[in-house]
N, CA, C and O atoms as a CHARMM CRD file, in Angstrom:
* protein
*
  264
    1    1 MET  N      0.22300 123.34100  91.49200 PROA 1      0.00000
    2    1 MET  CA    -1.03200 123.05400  91.94600 PROA 1      0.00000
    3    1 MET  C     -1.34300 121.61400  91.43800 PROA 1      0.00000
    4    1 MET  O     -1.55200 121.45300  90.23600 PROA 1      0.00000
    5    2 PRO  N     -1.38500 120.54200  92.31400 PROA 2      0.00000
    6    2 PRO  CA    -2.18800 119.00900  92.13300 PROA 2      0.00000
    7    2 PRO  C     -3.38500 118.89200  91.34700 PROA 2      0.00000
    8    2 PRO  O     -4.17600 119.83200  91.25700 PROA 2      0.00000
    9    3 LYS  N     -3.52900 117.99000  90.87800 PROA 3      0.00000
   10    3 LYS  CA    -4.61100 117.72400  89.93800 PROA 3      0.00000
   11    3 LYS  C     -6.01500 117.40500  90.76900 PROA 3      0.00000
   12    3 LYS  O     -5.76700 116.73600  91.77200 PROA 3      0.00000
   13    4 MET  N     -7.17600 117.65800  90.63700 PROA 4      0.00000
   14    4 MET  CA    -8.07900 117.41700  91.42600 PROA 4      0.00000
   15    4 MET  C     -8.56600 116.14300  90.99000 PROA 4      0.00000
   16    4 MET  O     -8.57400 115.68200  89.84900 PROA 4      0.00000
   17    5 LYS  N     -9.03400 115.56000  92.23100 PROA 5      0.00000
   18    5 LYS  CA    -9.42100 113.87500  91.82500 PROA 5      0.00000
   19    5 LYS  C    -11.02600 113.67700  91.48000 PROA 5      0.00000
   20    5 LYS  O    -11.91700 114.39500  91.93400 PROA 5      0.00000
   21    6 THR  N    -11.20000 112.64800  90.65500 PROA 6      0.00000
   22    6 THR  CA   -12.66400 112.21000  90.32200 PROA 6      0.00000
   23    6 THR  C    -12.72200 111.19900  91.39200 PROA 6      0.00000
   24    6 THR  O    -11.83300 110.37200  91.59500 PROA 6      0.00000
   25    7 LYS  N    -13.97100 111.32200  92.16300 PROA 7      0.00000
   26    7 LYS  CA   -14.67800 110.32100  92.78700 PROA 7      0.00000
   27    7 LYS  C    -14.69100 108.91900  91.87000 PROA 7      0.00000
   28    7 LYS  O    -15.14600 108.95600  90.72700 PROA 7      0.00000
   29    8 ALA  N    -14.07000 107.46500  92.54200 PROA 8      0.00000
   30    8 ALA  CA   -14.03300 106.42700  91.57500 PROA 8      0.00000
   31    8 ALA  C    -15.39500 105.85800  91.57000 PROA 8      0.00000
   32    8 ALA  O    -15.77900 105.28000  90.55400 PROA 8      0.00000
   33    9 SER  N    -16.32000 105.98300  92.80700 PROA 9      0.00000
   34    9 SER  CA   -17.54900 105.70300  92.54100 PROA 9      0.00000
   35    9 SER  C    -18.61800 106.35200  91.38500 PROA 9      0.00000
   36    9 SER  O    -19.57400 105.85900  90.78600 PROA 9      0.00000
   37   10 CYS  N    -17.97000 107.73000  91.36400 PROA 10     0.00000
   38   10 CYS  CA   -18.84900 108.07300  89.85600 PROA 10     0.00000
   39   10 CYS  C    -18.33800 107.97600  88.84600 PROA 10     0.00000
   40   10 CYS  O    -19.14200 108.25600  87.95700 PROA 10     0.00000
   41   11 LYS  N    -17.06200 107.62900  88.34800 PROA 11     0.00000
   42   11 LYS  CA   -16.64000 107.32500  87.43600 PROA 11     0.00000
   43   11 LYS  C    -17.13300 106.01700  86.85200 PROA 11     0.00000
   44   11 LYS  O    -17.22700 105.80000  85.64400 PROA 11     0.00000
   45   12 LYS  N    -17.44300 105.15300  87.83000 PROA 12     0.00000
   46   12 LYS  CA   -17.96300 103.83600  87.74100 PROA 12     0.00000
   47   12 LYS  C    -19.44600 103.70300  86.97400 PROA 12     0.00000
   48   12 LYS  O    -19.80900 102.88800  86.12700 PROA 12     0.00000
   49   13 ARG  N    -20.14700 104.79300  87.58400 PROA 13     0.00000
   50   13 ARG  CA   -21.70200 104.65700  87.42200 PROA 13     0.00000
   51   13 ARG  C    -22.07700 105.55800  86.58900 PROA 13     0.00000
   52   13 ARG  O    -23.17400 105.39800  86.05500 PROA 13     0.00000
   53   14 PHE  N    -21.11300 106.98000  86.18300 PROA 14     0.00000
   54   14 PHE  CA   -21.90200 107.78300  85.19900 PROA 14     0.00000
   55   14 PHE  C    -21.22600 108.10600  84.44100 PROA 14     0.00000
   56   14 PHE  O    -20.01000 107.99300  84.59800 PROA 14     0.00000
   57   15 LYS  N    -21.76100 108.61900  83.35800 PROA 15     0.00000
   58   15 LYS  CA   -21.16300 109.26900  81.73600 PROA 15     0.00000
   59   15 LYS  C    -21.54300 110.42700  81.92200 PROA 15     0.00000
   60   15 LYS  O    -22.18200 110.55300  82.96700 PROA 15     0.00000
   61   16 THR  N    -21.35600 111.72700  81.07900 PROA 16     0.00000
   62   16 THR  CA   -21.36900 112.86100  80.69700 PROA 16     0.00000
   63   16 THR  C    -22.18400 112.99400  79.45500 PROA 16     0.00000
   64   16 THR  O    -21.48900 112.47700  78.58100 PROA 16     0.00000
   65   17 THR  N    -23.27600 113.40900  78.93100 PROA 17     0.00000
   66   17 THR  CA   -23.60600 113.41000  77.65400 PROA 17     0.00000
   67   17 THR  C    -22.85000 114.69300  76.95700 PROA 17     0.00000
   68   17 THR  O    -22.29200 115.56100  77.62800 PROA 17     0.00000
   69   18 ALA  N    -22.91400 114.69800  75.29400 PROA 18     0.00000
   70   18 ALA  CA   -22.45400 115.78500  74.53700 PROA 18     0.00000
   71   18 ALA  C    -23.09000 117.03600  74.94500 PROA 18     0.00000
   72   18 ALA  O    -22.31200 117.98900  74.89400 PROA 18     0.00000
   73   19 SER  N    -24.30200 117.32200  75.34500 PROA 19     0.00000
   74   19 SER  CA   -24.83900 118.28200  75.83100 PROA 19     0.00000
   75   19 SER  C    -24.50700 118.76800  77.59700 PROA 19     0.00000
   76   19 SER  O    -24.86700 119.80000  78.16300 PROA 19     0.00000
   77   20 GLY  N    -23.90800 117.90000  78.01000 PROA 20     0.00000
   78   20 GLY  CA   -23.48700 118.11300  79.42500 PROA 20     0.00000
   79   20 GLY  C    -24.32300 117.60300  80.53600 PROA 20     0.00000
   80   20 GLY  O    -24.06400 117.87100  81.71000 PROA 20     0.00000
   81   21 ARG  N    -25.13400 117.00800  80.24000 PROA 21     0.00000
   82   21 ARG  CA   -26.28700 116.37600  81.20500 PROA 21     0.00000
   83   21 ARG  C    -25.36500 115.01900  81.70600 PROA 21     0.00000
   84   21 ARG  O    -24.28500 114.70400  81.20700 PROA 21     0.00000
   85   22 VAL  N    -25.99100 114.36900  82.70500 PROA 22     0.00000
   86   22 VAL  CA   -25.13900 113.01700  83.07500 PROA 22     0.00000
   87   22 VAL  C    -26.19500 112.02000  83.40900 PROA 22     0.00000
   88   22 VAL  O    -27.18900 111.91200  84.12700 PROA 22     0.00000
   89   23 LYS  N    -25.43000 111.27900  82.45500 PROA 23     0.00000
   90   23 LYS  CA   -26.32300 109.95000  82.01200 PROA 23     0.00000
   91   23 LYS  C    -25.96600 108.79400  83.28000 PROA 23     0.00000
   92   23 LYS  O    -24.83100 108.73300  83.75300 PROA 23     0.00000
   93   24 ALA  N    -27.08000 107.90400  83.75100 PROA 24     0.00000
   94   24 ALA  CA   -27.07000 106.79000  84.77500 PROA 24     0.00000
   95   24 ALA  C    -27.78900 105.70900  84.38300 PROA 24     0.00000
   96   24 ALA  O    -28.62800 105.96400  83.52000 PROA 24     0.00000
   97   25 ALA  N    -27.72600 104.61200  84.73500 PROA 25     0.00000
   98   25 ALA  CA   -28.38500 103.35700  84.72800 PROA 25     0.00000
   99   25 ALA  C    -29.49100 103.63700  85.60100 PROA 25     0.00000
  100   25 ALA  O    -29.35000 104.35600  86.59000 PROA 25     0.00000
  101   26 GLN  N    -30.79200 103.00500  85.22500 PROA 26     0.00000
  102   26 GLN  CA   -31.94900 103.05700  85.92900 PROA 26     0.00000
  103   26 GLN  C    -31.89000 102.12200  87.29900 PROA 26     0.00000
  104   26 GLN  O    -31.35600 101.01700  87.39800 PROA 26     0.00000
  105   27 ALA  N    -32.38800 102.65800  88.03600 PROA 27     0.00000
  106   27 ALA  CA   -32.40700 102.32700  89.49800 PROA 27     0.00000
  107   27 ALA  C    -33.52700 100.90900  89.76300 PROA 27     0.00000
  108   27 ALA  O    -34.54900 100.73800  89.09900 PROA 27     0.00000
  109   28 GLY  N    -33.09600 100.07200  90.77400 PROA 28     0.00000
  110   28 GLY  CA   -34.01600  98.90300  90.92100 PROA 28     0.00000
  111   28 GLY  C    -33.86900  97.55500  89.99100 PROA 28     0.00000
  112   28 GLY  O    -34.81200  96.78300  89.82100 PROA 28     0.00000
  113   29 LYS  N    -33.00800  97.43200  89.60700 PROA 29     0.00000
  114   29 LYS  CA   -32.85800  96.34800  88.55200 PROA 29     0.00000
  115   29 LYS  C    -31.40400  95.26900  88.72600 PROA 29     0.00000
  116   29 LYS  O    -30.80500  94.66000  87.83900 PROA 29     0.00000
  117   30 GLN  N    -31.14500  95.31800  90.14800 PROA 30     0.00000
  118   30 GLN  CA   -29.88900  94.62800  90.71400 PROA 30     0.00000
  119   30 GLN  C    -30.21000  93.10800  91.19600 PROA 30     0.00000
  120   30 GLN  O    -29.79300  92.12100  90.59000 PROA 30     0.00000
  121   31 HSD  N    -31.01400  93.05900  92.38100 PROA 31     0.00000
  122   31 HSD  CA   -31.95400  92.00600  92.74700 PROA 31     0.00000
  123   31 HSD  C    -33.29800  92.48000  92.76100 PROA 31     0.00000
  124   31 HSD  O    -33.75500  93.59900  92.53100 PROA 31     0.00000
  125   32 GLY  N    -34.12800  90.83000  93.24700 PROA 32     0.00000
  126   32 GLY  CA   -35.39900  91.33500  94.06300 PROA 32     0.00000
  127   32 GLY  C    -36.30900  91.49700  92.86200 PROA 32     0.00000
  128   32 GLY  O    -37.32300  92.16000  93.08100 PROA 32     0.00000
  129   33 MET  N    -36.12600  90.96400  91.48900 PROA 33     0.00000
  130   33 MET  CA   -37.10700  91.08100  90.22200 PROA 33     0.00000
  131   33 MET  C    -38.30100  90.42900  90.53000 PROA 33     0.00000
  132   33 MET  O    -39.33900  90.91300  90.07900 PROA 33     0.00000
  133   34 ILE  N    -38.34900  89.35200  91.26100 PROA 34     0.00000
  134   34 ILE  CA   -39.52300  88.70100  91.22200 PROA 34     0.00000
  135   34 ILE  C    -40.90200  89.43900  91.94600 PROA 34     0.00000
  136   34 ILE  O    -42.03500  89.08500  91.61900 PROA 34     0.00000
  137   35 LYS  N    -40.66100  90.48300  92.94300 PROA 35     0.00000
  138   35 LYS  CA   -41.51700  90.99000  93.61900 PROA 35     0.00000
  139   35 LYS  C    -41.59300  92.42600  92.76900 PROA 35     0.00000
  140   35 LYS  O    -42.08300  93.34000  93.43300 PROA 35     0.00000
  141   36 ARG  N    -41.23500  92.73800  91.56400 PROA 36     0.00000
  142   36 ARG  CA   -41.40000  94.05000  91.03500 PROA 36     0.00000
  143   36 ARG  C    -42.39300  93.78800  89.76700 PROA 36     0.00000
  144   36 ARG  O    -42.31100  92.62500  89.37100 PROA 36     0.00000
  145   37 THR  N    -42.97400  94.30200  89.30600 PROA 37     0.00000
  146   37 THR  CA   -44.23900  94.36500  88.32500 PROA 37     0.00000
  147   37 THR  C    -43.23400  94.36600  86.96300 PROA 37     0.00000
  148   37 THR  O    -42.12400  94.89500  86.91000 PROA 37     0.00000
  149   38 ASN  N    -43.89300  93.65800  85.91300 PROA 38     0.00000
  150   38 ASN  CA   -43.49300  93.45700  84.45500 PROA 38     0.00000
  151   38 ASN  C    -43.24400  95.03300  83.66600 PROA 38     0.00000
  152   38 ASN  O    -42.61300  95.42700  82.68500 PROA 38     0.00000
  153   39 LYS  N    -44.02300  95.57200  84.58300 PROA 39     0.00000
  154   39 LYS  CA   -44.10800  97.26700  83.90400 PROA 39     0.00000
  155   39 LYS  C    -43.01400  97.91000  84.27700 PROA 39     0.00000
  156   39 LYS  O    -42.43800  98.66600  83.49400 PROA 39     0.00000
  157   40 PHE  N    -42.58600  97.69600  85.51400 PROA 40     0.00000
  158   40 PHE  CA   -41.89400  98.48200  86.39100 PROA 40     0.00000
  159   40 PHE  C    -40.44500  98.06500  85.40900 PROA 40     0.00000
  160   40 PHE  O    -39.74900  98.91200  84.84800 PROA 40     0.00000
  161   41 LEU  N    -40.22000  96.68100  85.36900 PROA 41     0.00000
  162   41 LEU  CA   -38.97900  96.17300  84.94200 PROA 41     0.00000
  163   41 LEU  C    -38.47000  96.73700  83.48500 PROA 41     0.00000
  164   41 LEU  O    -37.35600  97.12300  83.12900 PROA 41     0.00000
  165   42 ARG  N    -39.88300  96.62200  82.68700 PROA 42     0.00000
  166   42 ARG  CA   -39.77400  97.09600  81.23100 PROA 42     0.00000
  167   42 ARG  C    -39.42800  98.66700  81.30500 PROA 42     0.00000
  168   42 ARG  O    -38.58800  99.02000  80.47700 PROA 42     0.00000
  169   43 ASN  N    -39.87400  99.55900  82.05800 PROA 43     0.00000
  170   43 ASN  CA   -39.48900 100.73100  82.00800 PROA 43     0.00000
  171   43 ASN  C    -38.10400 101.09300  82.80800 PROA 43     0.00000
  172   43 ASN  O    -37.40100 102.07900  82.58700 PROA 43     0.00000
  173   44 ALA  N    -37.91900 100.27800  83.59100 PROA 44     0.00000
  174   44 ALA  CA   -36.26700 100.48400  84.26000 PROA 44     0.00000
  175   44 ALA  C    -35.24700  99.86700  83.04000 PROA 44     0.00000
  176   44 ALA  O    -34.10400  99.56000  83.37700 PROA 44     0.00000
  177   45 ARG  N    -35.62700  99.70500  81.75000 PROA 45     0.00000
  178   45 ARG  CA   -34.41200  99.40500  80.73600 PROA 45     0.00000
  179   45 ARG  C    -33.57600 100.17600  80.39800 PROA 45     0.00000
  180   45 ARG  O    -34.09300 101.29400  80.40100 PROA 45     0.00000
  181   46 GLY  N    -32.14000 100.24500  79.98100 PROA 46     0.00000
  182   46 GLY  CA   -31.36200 101.07200  79.50700 PROA 46     0.00000
  183   46 GLY  C    -30.88700 102.35200  80.23900 PROA 46     0.00000
  184   46 GLY  O    -30.77200 102.08900  81.43600 PROA 46     0.00000
  185   47 THR  N    -30.58600 103.56800  79.98100 PROA 47     0.00000
  186   47 THR  CA   -30.45400 104.48400  80.71200 PROA 47     0.00000
  187   47 THR  C    -31.18700 105.44000  81.05600 PROA 47     0.00000
  188   47 THR  O    -32.28100 105.54300  80.50100 PROA 47     0.00000
  189   48 THR  N    -30.82200 106.33100  81.98800 PROA 48     0.00000
  190   48 THR  CA   -31.65500 107.64000  82.08300 PROA 48     0.00000
  191   48 THR  C    -30.90800 108.75000  82.30000 PROA 48     0.00000
  192   48 THR  O    -29.77800 108.42200  82.66300 PROA 48     0.00000
  193   49 THR  N    -31.08200 110.14400  82.21900 PROA 49     0.00000
  194   49 THR  CA   -30.34500 111.35600  82.36600 PROA 49     0.00000
  195   49 THR  C    -31.13900 111.78800  84.08300 PROA 49     0.00000
  196   49 THR  O    -32.30500 111.62800  84.44400 PROA 49     0.00000
  197   50 LEU  N    -30.13700 112.27500  84.72300 PROA 50     0.00000
  198   50 LEU  CA   -30.30700 112.50100  86.18100 PROA 50     0.00000
  199   50 LEU  C    -31.09900 113.73700  86.16700 PROA 50     0.00000
  200   50 LEU  O    -31.17700 114.41600  85.14300 PROA 50     0.00000
  201   51 ALA  N    -31.79400 114.11400  87.45200 PROA 51     0.00000
  202   51 ALA  CA   -32.53400 115.52400  87.59600 PROA 51     0.00000
  203   51 ALA  C    -31.46500 116.41600  87.83400 PROA 51     0.00000
  204   51 ALA  O    -30.33200 116.04800  88.14100 PROA 51     0.00000
  205   52 ALA  N    -31.86900 117.73500  87.67600 PROA 52     0.00000
  206   52 ALA  CA   -30.73200 118.67300  87.83000 PROA 52     0.00000
  207   52 ALA  C    -30.10700 118.82200  89.14400 PROA 52     0.00000
  208   52 ALA  O    -28.93100 119.15900  89.28700 PROA 52     0.00000
  209   53 ALA  N    -31.02100 118.53100  90.22600 PROA 53     0.00000
  210   53 ALA  CA   -30.28800 118.73500  91.64800 PROA 53     0.00000
  211   53 ALA  C    -29.10700 117.14000  92.03600 PROA 53     0.00000
  212   53 ALA  O    -28.09500 117.04200  92.73100 PROA 53     0.00000
  213   54 ASP  N    -29.72700 116.32300  91.35700 PROA 54     0.00000
  214   54 ASP  CA   -28.43900 115.35100  91.47100 PROA 54     0.00000
  215   54 ASP  C    -27.33700 115.47800  90.72200 PROA 54     0.00000
  216   54 ASP  O    -26.22900 115.20300  91.18300 PROA 54     0.00000
  217   55 GLU  N    -27.52700 115.93700  89.39800 PROA 55     0.00000
  218   55 GLU  CA   -26.55700 116.49200  88.30900 PROA 55     0.00000
  219   55 GLU  C    -25.43300 117.23300  88.69700 PROA 55     0.00000
  220   55 GLU  O    -24.31900 117.15800  88.18000 PROA 55     0.00000
  221   56 LYS  N    -25.86300 118.14900  89.88500 PROA 56     0.00000
  222   56 LYS  CA   -24.94900 119.05200  90.26600 PROA 56     0.00000
  223   56 LYS  C    -24.22200 118.61500  91.32600 PROA 56     0.00000
  224   56 LYS  O    -23.12900 119.13800  91.53900 PROA 56     0.00000
  225   57 ILE  N    -24.65300 117.70200  92.06700 PROA 57     0.00000
  226   57 ILE  CA   -23.60200 116.89300  93.14600 PROA 57     0.00000
  227   57 ILE  C    -22.63800 115.79300  92.56300 PROA 57     0.00000
  228   57 ILE  O    -21.53400 115.55200  93.05100 PROA 57     0.00000
  229   58 VAL  N    -23.13400 115.19300  91.54000 PROA 58     0.00000
  230   58 VAL  CA   -22.62700 114.60200  90.57200 PROA 58     0.00000
  231   58 VAL  C    -21.61300 115.16700  89.96600 PROA 58     0.00000
  232   58 VAL  O    -20.62500 114.45900  90.16300 PROA 58     0.00000
  233   59 LYS  N    -21.37700 116.00000  89.38700 PROA 59     0.00000
  234   59 LYS  CA   -20.73700 116.79600  88.49100 PROA 59     0.00000
  235   59 LYS  C    -19.67400 117.42900  89.44100 PROA 59     0.00000
  236   59 LYS  O    -18.47000 117.41700  89.18400 PROA 59     0.00000
  237   60 SER  N    -20.15800 117.92000  90.43500 PROA 60     0.00000
  238   60 SER  CA   -18.88400 118.19800  91.53800 PROA 60     0.00000
  239   60 SER  C    -17.98000 117.56800  91.93200 PROA 60     0.00000
  240   60 SER  O    -16.98400 118.13400  92.38200 PROA 60     0.00000
  241   61 MET  N    -18.09700 116.04200  91.85900 PROA 61     0.00000
  242   61 MET  CA   -17.38000 114.86100  91.96000 PROA 61     0.00000
  243   61 MET  C    -16.60500 114.30000  90.62700 PROA 61     0.00000
  244   61 MET  O    -15.72500 113.44100  90.58000 PROA 61     0.00000
  245   62 MET  N    -17.14200 114.97400  89.66200 PROA 62     0.00000
  246   62 MET  CA   -16.35000 114.64900  88.28400 PROA 62     0.00000
  247   62 MET  C    -15.70800 115.73800  87.65600 PROA 62     0.00000
  248   62 MET  O    -16.12600 116.04800  86.54100 PROA 62     0.00000
  249   63 PRO  N    -14.59200 116.50700  88.24400 PROA 63     0.00000
  250   63 PRO  CA   -14.21900 117.64800  87.69900 PROA 63     0.00000
  251   63 PRO  C    -13.84500 117.58000  86.16900 PROA 63     0.00000
  252   63 PRO  O    -14.11600 118.54800  85.45900 PROA 63     0.00000
  253   64 TYR  N    -13.26900 116.53200  85.67200 PROA 64     0.00000
  254   64 TYR  CA   -12.70000 116.60200  84.42300 PROA 64     0.00000
  255   64 TYR  C    -13.89500 116.04900  83.25800 PROA 64     0.00000
  256   64 TYR  O    -13.77100 116.11900  82.03600 PROA 64     0.00000
  257   65 SER  N    -15.05200 115.49500  84.00400 PROA 65     0.00000
  258   65 SER  CA   -16.02500 115.20300  82.68300 PROA 65     0.00000
  259   65 SER  C    -16.38900 116.38000  81.93800 PROA 65     0.00000
  260   65 SER  O    -16.71100 117.46200  82.42800 PROA 65     0.00000
  261   66 ARG  N    -16.29600 116.00700  80.38500 PROA 66     0.00000
  262   66 ARG  CA   -16.71200 116.83600  79.48600 PROA 66     0.00000
  263   66 ARG  C    -18.28400 117.18100  79.41200 PROA 66     0.00000
  264   66 ARG  O    -18.70400 117.96800  78.56400 PROA 66     0.00000
């Protein structure tokens, strides 16, 4: 049986935490910062964990993530 493939887009964007949740960068920080409020930019620092529904989709694309 051949190995299953991991989606390249997922391995670039997501990591799995020790408890099995999926960690991702905050959305909305790539460009267009002038039109965003300072509060939005402050809150969009760092990383976040995905919602359960999104997590299920991402995990199916990353079969070997722990």
